[in-house]
Amino acid sequence: MPQLSRRTETFTDSVIRRMTRVSLKYGAVNLSQGFPDFEPPKEILDRLAEVSREDFHQYSITWGAQNFREALAEKQSRLMGRKIDPNSEIVVTCGSTEAMMAAMMTVANPGDKVIVFSPFYENYGADAILSGAEPIYVPLYPPEFGFKADELEAAFRQKPKALILCNPSNPCGKVFTCEELKLIADLAEKYDAFVITDEVYEHIVYAPNKHIYFASLPGMWERTISCSSLSKTYSITGWRLGYIIAPPEIIDVARKVHDFLTVGAAAPLQEAAVTGLRFGDEYYADLAAKYTSKRDLFLRGLDDLRIAHTVPQGAYYILLDISEFGFESDLEFCEVLARDVGVGAVPGSSFFREPVNHLIRLHFAKRDETLYEALNRLEGLWKKIPVRK
Ligand code: GLN
């Protein structure tokens, strides 16, 4: 057989998504891959049923249906504090996964560097490799997961093309403060770099933390490529609806990349999702309240387990410290956890540049009864997973 592409040799399949398959295999409560088990808003589902009988079965315009871009522009203009033009400043993509990949391919040439904070969402490593870019990792330090300004500036001195900013952060739950964002903005300006944001958890933020759109900082609109999606906000991860918002010159190029990558996001789903994009502000307040209550429920349960864990400021992930179990491999720990305890988790090593294997990630985007079931199974964890010496 002829040789397969070299670019695919240096990364594996996604461990996050692999752990969903492991969870299914063992019948585990799947708290690995982050997606809800509760229903999307009824209004969106009702609209979906109508749409199936309307005329939305062929391609939409490649960069997104007009109706969808207009509704999205209206919502994001309100939130980002700037008038966004639906006709020149938006590309609708197949999830933010495609948005991030398209953003990377829009800015990076092979050999270009990009700054990635560690821990990071798994996809960015593969995105960098696929687009030929080389990541420079800058550590975030627990418990607040802040960065050191001198380490970030040292990374910028290597003349990166872009910095990737996941805010609120997966997996560490960090919500960047205004001061931190301004520091990043100053460096991006000083070293003339783009900032590619992944803001899919923009509406899942716990008080008193607040989400600040990087593009809304003074002078940052011109150099920010904002990526996000409807997956988390409307509990429709399977619909694969994401988008890029950026200035027209960047969008022109991102549209080309997107056009040849996927042609377009699913037309009927875009039309049905317009209903969600038109929700009033109370929908987003309710969503944050719902996740706050899930976070509190789950954290209280985990505290009873006496395992050290992070407390997220945003997003819906928790990192648990499993050092005391004495496993050499966090991947093996997660296999054992799924098989013998019946709870699916993601090994922390999937998210860190540093050789970290004492953490696992659980998420709490689940119905309360699912969370209680997981907590029940985790009870007596120490008896179910013997400590390794
Ligand atoms: N963002 C979610 C996670 O980190 C799901 C990602 C995905 O599989 N597309 O688990």
mmCIF file with all atom_site columns, N, CA, C and O in Angstrom, residues 115 117 136 138 147-160 163 183-184 186-188 190-191:
data_model
loop_
_atom_site.group_PDB
_atom_site.id
_atom_site.type_symbol
_atom_site.label_atom_id
_atom_site.label_alt_id
_atom_site.label_comp_id
_atom_site.label_asym_id
_atom_site.label_entity_id
_atom_site.label_seq_id
_atom_site.pdbx_PDB_ins_code
_atom_site.Cartn_x
_atom_site.Cartn_y
_atom_site.Cartn_z
_atom_site.occupancy
_atom_site.B_iso_or_equiv
_atom_site.pdbx_formal_charge
_atom_site.auth_seq_id
_atom_site.auth_comp_id
_atom_site.auth_asym_id
_atom_site.auth_atom_id
_atom_site.pdbx_PDB_model_num
ATOM 1   N N  . ILE A 1 115 ? 0.192  30.497 19.536 1.00 0.00 ? 115 ILE A N  1
ATOM 2   C CA . ILE A 1 115 ? 0.253  30.314 20.995 1.00 0.00 ? 115 ILE A CA 1
ATOM 3   C C  . ILE A 1 115 ? -1.009 29.589 21.460 1.00 0.00 ? 115 ILE A C  1
ATOM 4   O O  . ILE A 1 115 ? -2.120 29.947 21.070 1.00 0.00 ? 115 ILE A O  1
ATOM 5   N N  . PHE A 1 117 ? -2.646 28.095 25.160 1.00 0.00 ? 117 PHE A N  1
ATOM 6   C CA . PHE A 1 117 ? -2.512 27.922 26.607 1.00 0.00 ? 117 PHE A CA 1
ATOM 7   C C  . PHE A 1 117 ? -2.668 26.444 26.946 1.00 0.00 ? 117 PHE A C  1
ATOM 8   O O  . PHE A 1 117 ? -3.476 25.739 26.333 1.00 0.00 ? 117 PHE A O  1
ATOM 9   N N  . ILE A 1 136 ? 3.087  26.989 20.284 1.00 0.00 ? 136 ILE A N  1
ATOM 10  C CA . ILE A 1 136 ? 3.964  27.353 21.405 1.00 0.00 ? 136 ILE A CA 1
ATOM 11  C C  . ILE A 1 136 ? 3.034  27.301 22.614 1.00 0.00 ? 136 ILE A C  1
ATOM 12  O O  . ILE A 1 136 ? 2.026  28.026 22.646 1.00 0.00 ? 136 ILE A O  1
ATOM 13  N N  . VAL A 1 138 ? 1.844  27.864 26.443 1.00 0.00 ? 138 VAL A N  1
ATOM 14  C CA . VAL A 1 138 ? 2.061  28.730 27.607 1.00 0.00 ? 138 VAL A CA 1
ATOM 15  C C  . VAL A 1 138 ? 1.218  28.175 28.747 1.00 0.00 ? 138 VAL A C  1
ATOM 16  O O  . VAL A 1 138 ? -0.004 28.036 28.596 1.00 0.00 ? 138 VAL A O  1
ATOM 17  N N  . PHE A 1 147 ? -2.032 32.965 33.747 1.00 0.00 ? 147 PHE A N  1
ATOM 18  C CA . PHE A 1 147 ? -0.736 32.795 33.075 1.00 0.00 ? 147 PHE A CA 1
ATOM 19  C C  . PHE A 1 147 ? 0.252  33.785 33.655 1.00 0.00 ? 147 PHE A C  1
ATOM 20  O O  . PHE A 1 147 ? -0.138 34.734 34.357 1.00 0.00 ? 147 PHE A O  1
ATOM 21  N N  . LYS A 1 148 ? 1.549  33.559 33.395 1.00 0.00 ? 148 LYS A N  1
ATOM 22  C CA . LYS A 1 148 ? 2.565  34.518 33.828 1.00 0.00 ? 148 LYS A CA 1
ATOM 23  C C  . LYS A 1 148 ? 2.853  35.444 32.653 1.00 0.00 ? 148 LYS A C  1
ATOM 24  O O  . LYS A 1 148 ? 3.172  34.969 31.548 1.00 0.00 ? 148 LYS A O  1
ATOM 25  N N  . ALA A 1 149 ? 2.764  36.737 32.922 1.00 0.00 ? 149 ALA A N  1
ATOM 26  C CA . ALA A 1 149 ? 2.896  37.710 31.833 1.00 0.00 ? 149 ALA A CA 1
ATOM 27  C C  . ALA A 1 149 ? 4.233  37.560 31.117 1.00 0.00 ? 149 ALA A C  1
ATOM 28  O O  . ALA A 1 149 ? 4.304  37.664 29.882 1.00 0.00 ? 149 ALA A O  1
ATOM 29  N N  . ASP A 1 150 ? 5.303  37.294 31.876 1.00 0.00 ? 150 ASP A N  1
ATOM 30  C CA . ASP A 1 150 ? 6.618  37.190 31.208 1.00 0.00 ? 150 ASP A CA 1
ATOM 31  C C  . ASP A 1 150 ? 6.688  35.944 30.332 1.00 0.00 ? 150 ASP A C  1
ATOM 32  O O  . ASP A 1 150 ? 7.302  35.966 29.257 1.00 0.00 ? 150 ASP A O  1
ATOM 33  N N  . GLU A 1 151 ? 6.033  34.875 30.746 1.00 0.00 ? 151 GLU A N  1
ATOM 34  C CA . GLU A 1 151 ? 6.036  33.665 29.898 1.00 0.00 ? 151 GLU A CA 1
ATOM 35  C C  . GLU A 1 151 ? 5.220  33.898 28.620 1.00 0.00 ? 151 GLU A C  1
ATOM 36  O O  . GLU A 1 151 ? 5.590  33.433 27.545 1.00 0.00 ? 151 GLU A O  1
ATOM 37  N N  . LEU A 1 152 ? 4.124  34.637 28.765 1.00 0.00 ? 152 LEU A N  1
ATOM 38  C CA . LEU A 1 152 ? 3.323  34.919 27.573 1.00 0.00 ? 152 LEU A CA 1
ATOM 39  C C  . LEU A 1 152 ? 4.103  35.830 26.617 1.00 0.00 ? 152 LEU A C  1
ATOM 40  O O  . LEU A 1 152 ? 4.130  35.600 25.407 1.00 0.00 ? 152 LEU A O  1
ATOM 41  N N  . GLU A 1 153 ? 4.784  36.822 27.178 1.00 0.00 ? 153 GLU A N  1
ATOM 42  C CA . GLU A 1 153 ? 5.538  37.725 26.293 1.00 0.00 ? 153 GLU A CA 1
ATOM 43  C C  . GLU A 1 153 ? 6.686  36.978 25.609 1.00 0.00 ? 153 GLU A C  1
ATOM 44  O O  . GLU A 1 153 ? 6.963  37.202 24.432 1.00 0.00 ? 153 GLU A O  1
ATOM 45  N N  . ALA A 1 154 ? 7.313  36.047 26.350 1.00 0.00 ? 154 ALA A N  1
ATOM 46  C CA . ALA A 1 154 ? 8.397  35.248 25.740 1.00 0.00 ? 154 ALA A CA 1
ATOM 47  C C  . ALA A 1 154 ? 7.845  34.473 24.534 1.00 0.00 ? 154 ALA A C  1
ATOM 48  O O  . ALA A 1 154 ? 8.513  34.347 23.501 1.00 0.00 ? 154 ALA A O  1
ATOM 49  N N  . ALA A 1 155 ? 6.617  33.971 24.666 1.00 0.00 ? 155 ALA A N  1
ATOM 50  C CA . ALA A 1 155 ? 5.993  33.244 23.546 1.00 0.00 ? 155 ALA A CA 1
ATOM 51  C C  . ALA A 1 155 ? 5.736  34.206 22.382 1.00 0.00 ? 155 ALA A C  1
ATOM 52  O O  . ALA A 1 155 ? 5.997  33.891 21.220 1.00 0.00 ? 155 ALA A O  1
ATOM 53  N N  . PHE A 1 156 ? 5.258  35.413 22.687 1.00 0.00 ? 156 PHE A N  1
ATOM 54  C CA . PHE A 1 156 ? 5.001  36.398 21.624 1.00 0.00 ? 156 PHE A CA 1
ATOM 55  C C  . PHE A 1 156 ? 6.291  36.827 20.924 1.00 0.00 ? 156 PHE A C  1
ATOM 56  O O  . PHE A 1 156 ? 6.282  37.146 19.740 1.00 0.00 ? 156 PHE A O  1
ATOM 57  N N  . ARG A 1 157 ? 7.405  36.809 21.683 1.00 0.00 ? 157 ARG A N  1
ATOM 58  C CA . ARG A 1 157 ? 8.683  37.191 21.053 1.00 0.00 ? 157 ARG A CA 1
ATOM 59  C C  . ARG A 1 157 ? 9.086  36.232 19.942 1.00 0.00 ? 157 ARG A C  1
ATOM 60  O O  . ARG A 1 157 ? 9.892  36.561 19.091 1.00 0.00 ? 157 ARG A O  1
ATOM 61  N N  . GLN A 1 158 ? 8.503  35.035 19.955 1.00 0.00 ? 158 GLN A N  1
ATOM 62  C CA . GLN A 1 158 ? 8.805  34.076 18.873 1.00 0.00 ? 158 GLN A CA 1
ATOM 63  C C  . GLN A 1 158 ? 7.985  34.373 17.615 1.00 0.00 ? 158 GLN A C  1
ATOM 64  O O  . GLN A 1 158 ? 7.945  33.598 16.688 1.00 0.00 ? 158 GLN A O  1
ATOM 65  N N  . LYS A 1 159 ? 7.320  35.517 17.624 1.00 0.00 ? 159 LYS A N  1
ATOM 66  C CA . LYS A 1 159 ? 6.554  36.009 16.468 1.00 0.00 ? 159 LYS A CA 1
ATOM 67  C C  . LYS A 1 159 ? 5.456  35.050 15.983 1.00 0.00 ? 159 LYS A C  1
ATOM 68  O O  . LYS A 1 159 ? 5.421  34.652 14.816 1.00 0.00 ? 159 LYS A O  1
ATOM 69  N N  . PRO A 1 160 ? 4.556  34.686 16.882 1.00 0.00 ? 160 PRO A N  1
ATOM 70  C CA . PRO A 1 160 ? 3.455  33.813 16.453 1.00 0.00 ? 160 PRO A CA 1
ATOM 71  C C  . PRO A 1 160 ? 2.499  34.554 15.526 1.00 0.00 ? 160 PRO A C  1
ATOM 72  O O  . PRO A 1 160 ? 2.397  35.777 15.582 1.00 0.00 ? 160 PRO A O  1
ATOM 73  N N  . LEU A 1 163 ? -2.799 33.778 18.560 1.00 0.00 ? 163 LEU A N  1
ATOM 74  C CA . LEU A 1 163 ? -2.964 33.141 19.869 1.00 0.00 ? 163 LEU A CA 1
ATOM 75  C C  . LEU A 1 163 ? -4.372 32.545 19.879 1.00 0.00 ? 163 LEU A C  1
ATOM 76  O O  . LEU A 1 163 ? -5.311 33.172 19.387 1.00 0.00 ? 163 LEU A O  1
ATOM 77  N N  . LEU A 1 183 ? -4.090 42.400 28.870 1.00 0.00 ? 183 LEU A N  1
ATOM 78  C CA . LEU A 1 183 ? -2.674 42.068 28.734 1.00 0.00 ? 183 LEU A CA 1
ATOM 79  C C  . LEU A 1 183 ? -2.419 41.306 27.422 1.00 0.00 ? 183 LEU A C  1
ATOM 80  O O  . LEU A 1 183 ? -1.484 41.593 26.669 1.00 0.00 ? 183 LEU A O  1
ATOM 81  N N  . ILE A 1 184 ? -3.303 40.340 27.156 1.00 0.00 ? 184 ILE A N  1
ATOM 82  C CA . ILE A 1 184 ? -3.182 39.579 25.898 1.00 0.00 ? 184 ILE A CA 1
ATOM 83  C C  . ILE A 1 184 ? -3.342 40.545 24.709 1.00 0.00 ? 184 ILE A C  1
ATOM 84  O O  . ILE A 1 184 ? -2.586 40.494 23.742 1.00 0.00 ? 184 ILE A O  1
ATOM 85  N N  . ASP A 1 186 ? -2.711 43.772 24.565 1.00 0.00 ? 186 ASP A N  1
ATOM 86  C CA . ASP A 1 186 ? -1.524 44.617 24.398 1.00 0.00 ? 186 ASP A CA 1
ATOM 87  C C  . ASP A 1 186 ? -0.418 43.855 23.670 1.00 0.00 ? 186 ASP A C  1
ATOM 88  O O  . ASP A 1 186 ? 0.250  44.398 22.778 1.00 0.00 ? 186 ASP A O  1
ATOM 89  N N  . LEU A 1 187 ? -0.239 42.594 24.058 1.00 0.00 ? 187 LEU A N  1
ATOM 90  C CA . LEU A 1 187 ? 0.822  41.798 23.422 1.00 0.00 ? 187 LEU A CA 1
ATOM 91  C C  . LEU A 1 187 ? 0.485  41.484 21.966 1.00 0.00 ? 187 LEU A C  1
ATOM 92  O O  . LEU A 1 187 ? 1.345  41.524 21.088 1.00 0.00 ? 187 LEU A O  1
ATOM 93  N N  . ALA A 1 188 ? -0.801 41.185 21.717 1.00 0.00 ? 188 ALA A N  1
ATOM 94  C CA . ALA A 1 188 ? -1.213 40.882 20.337 1.00 0.00 ? 188 ALA A CA 1
ATOM 95  C C  . ALA A 1 188 ? -0.943 42.096 19.447 1.00 0.00 ? 188 ALA A C  1
ATOM 96  O O  . ALA A 1 188 ? -0.509 41.970 18.293 1.00 0.00 ? 188 ALA A O  1
ATOM 97  N N  . LYS A 1 190 ? 1.282  44.642 20.169 1.00 0.00 ? 190 LYS A N  1
ATOM 98  C CA . LYS A 1 190 ? 2.726  44.910 20.138 1.00 0.00 ? 190 LYS A CA 1
ATOM 99  C C  . LYS A 1 190 ? 3.444  43.979 19.146 1.00 0.00 ? 190 LYS A C  1
ATOM 100 O O  . LYS A 1 190 ? 4.324  44.397 18.415 1.00 0.00 ? 190 LYS A O  1
ATOM 101 N N  . TYR A 1 191 ? 3.043  42.704 19.122 1.00 0.00 ? 191 TYR A N  1
ATOM 102 C CA . TYR A 1 191 ? 3.738  41.737 18.265 1.00 0.00 ? 191 TYR A CA 1
ATOM 103 C C  . TYR A 1 191 ? 2.941  41.421 16.999 1.00 0.00 ? 191 TYR A C  1
ATOM 104 O O  . TYR A 1 191 ? 3.266  40.493 16.260 1.00 0.00 ? 191 TYR A O  1
#
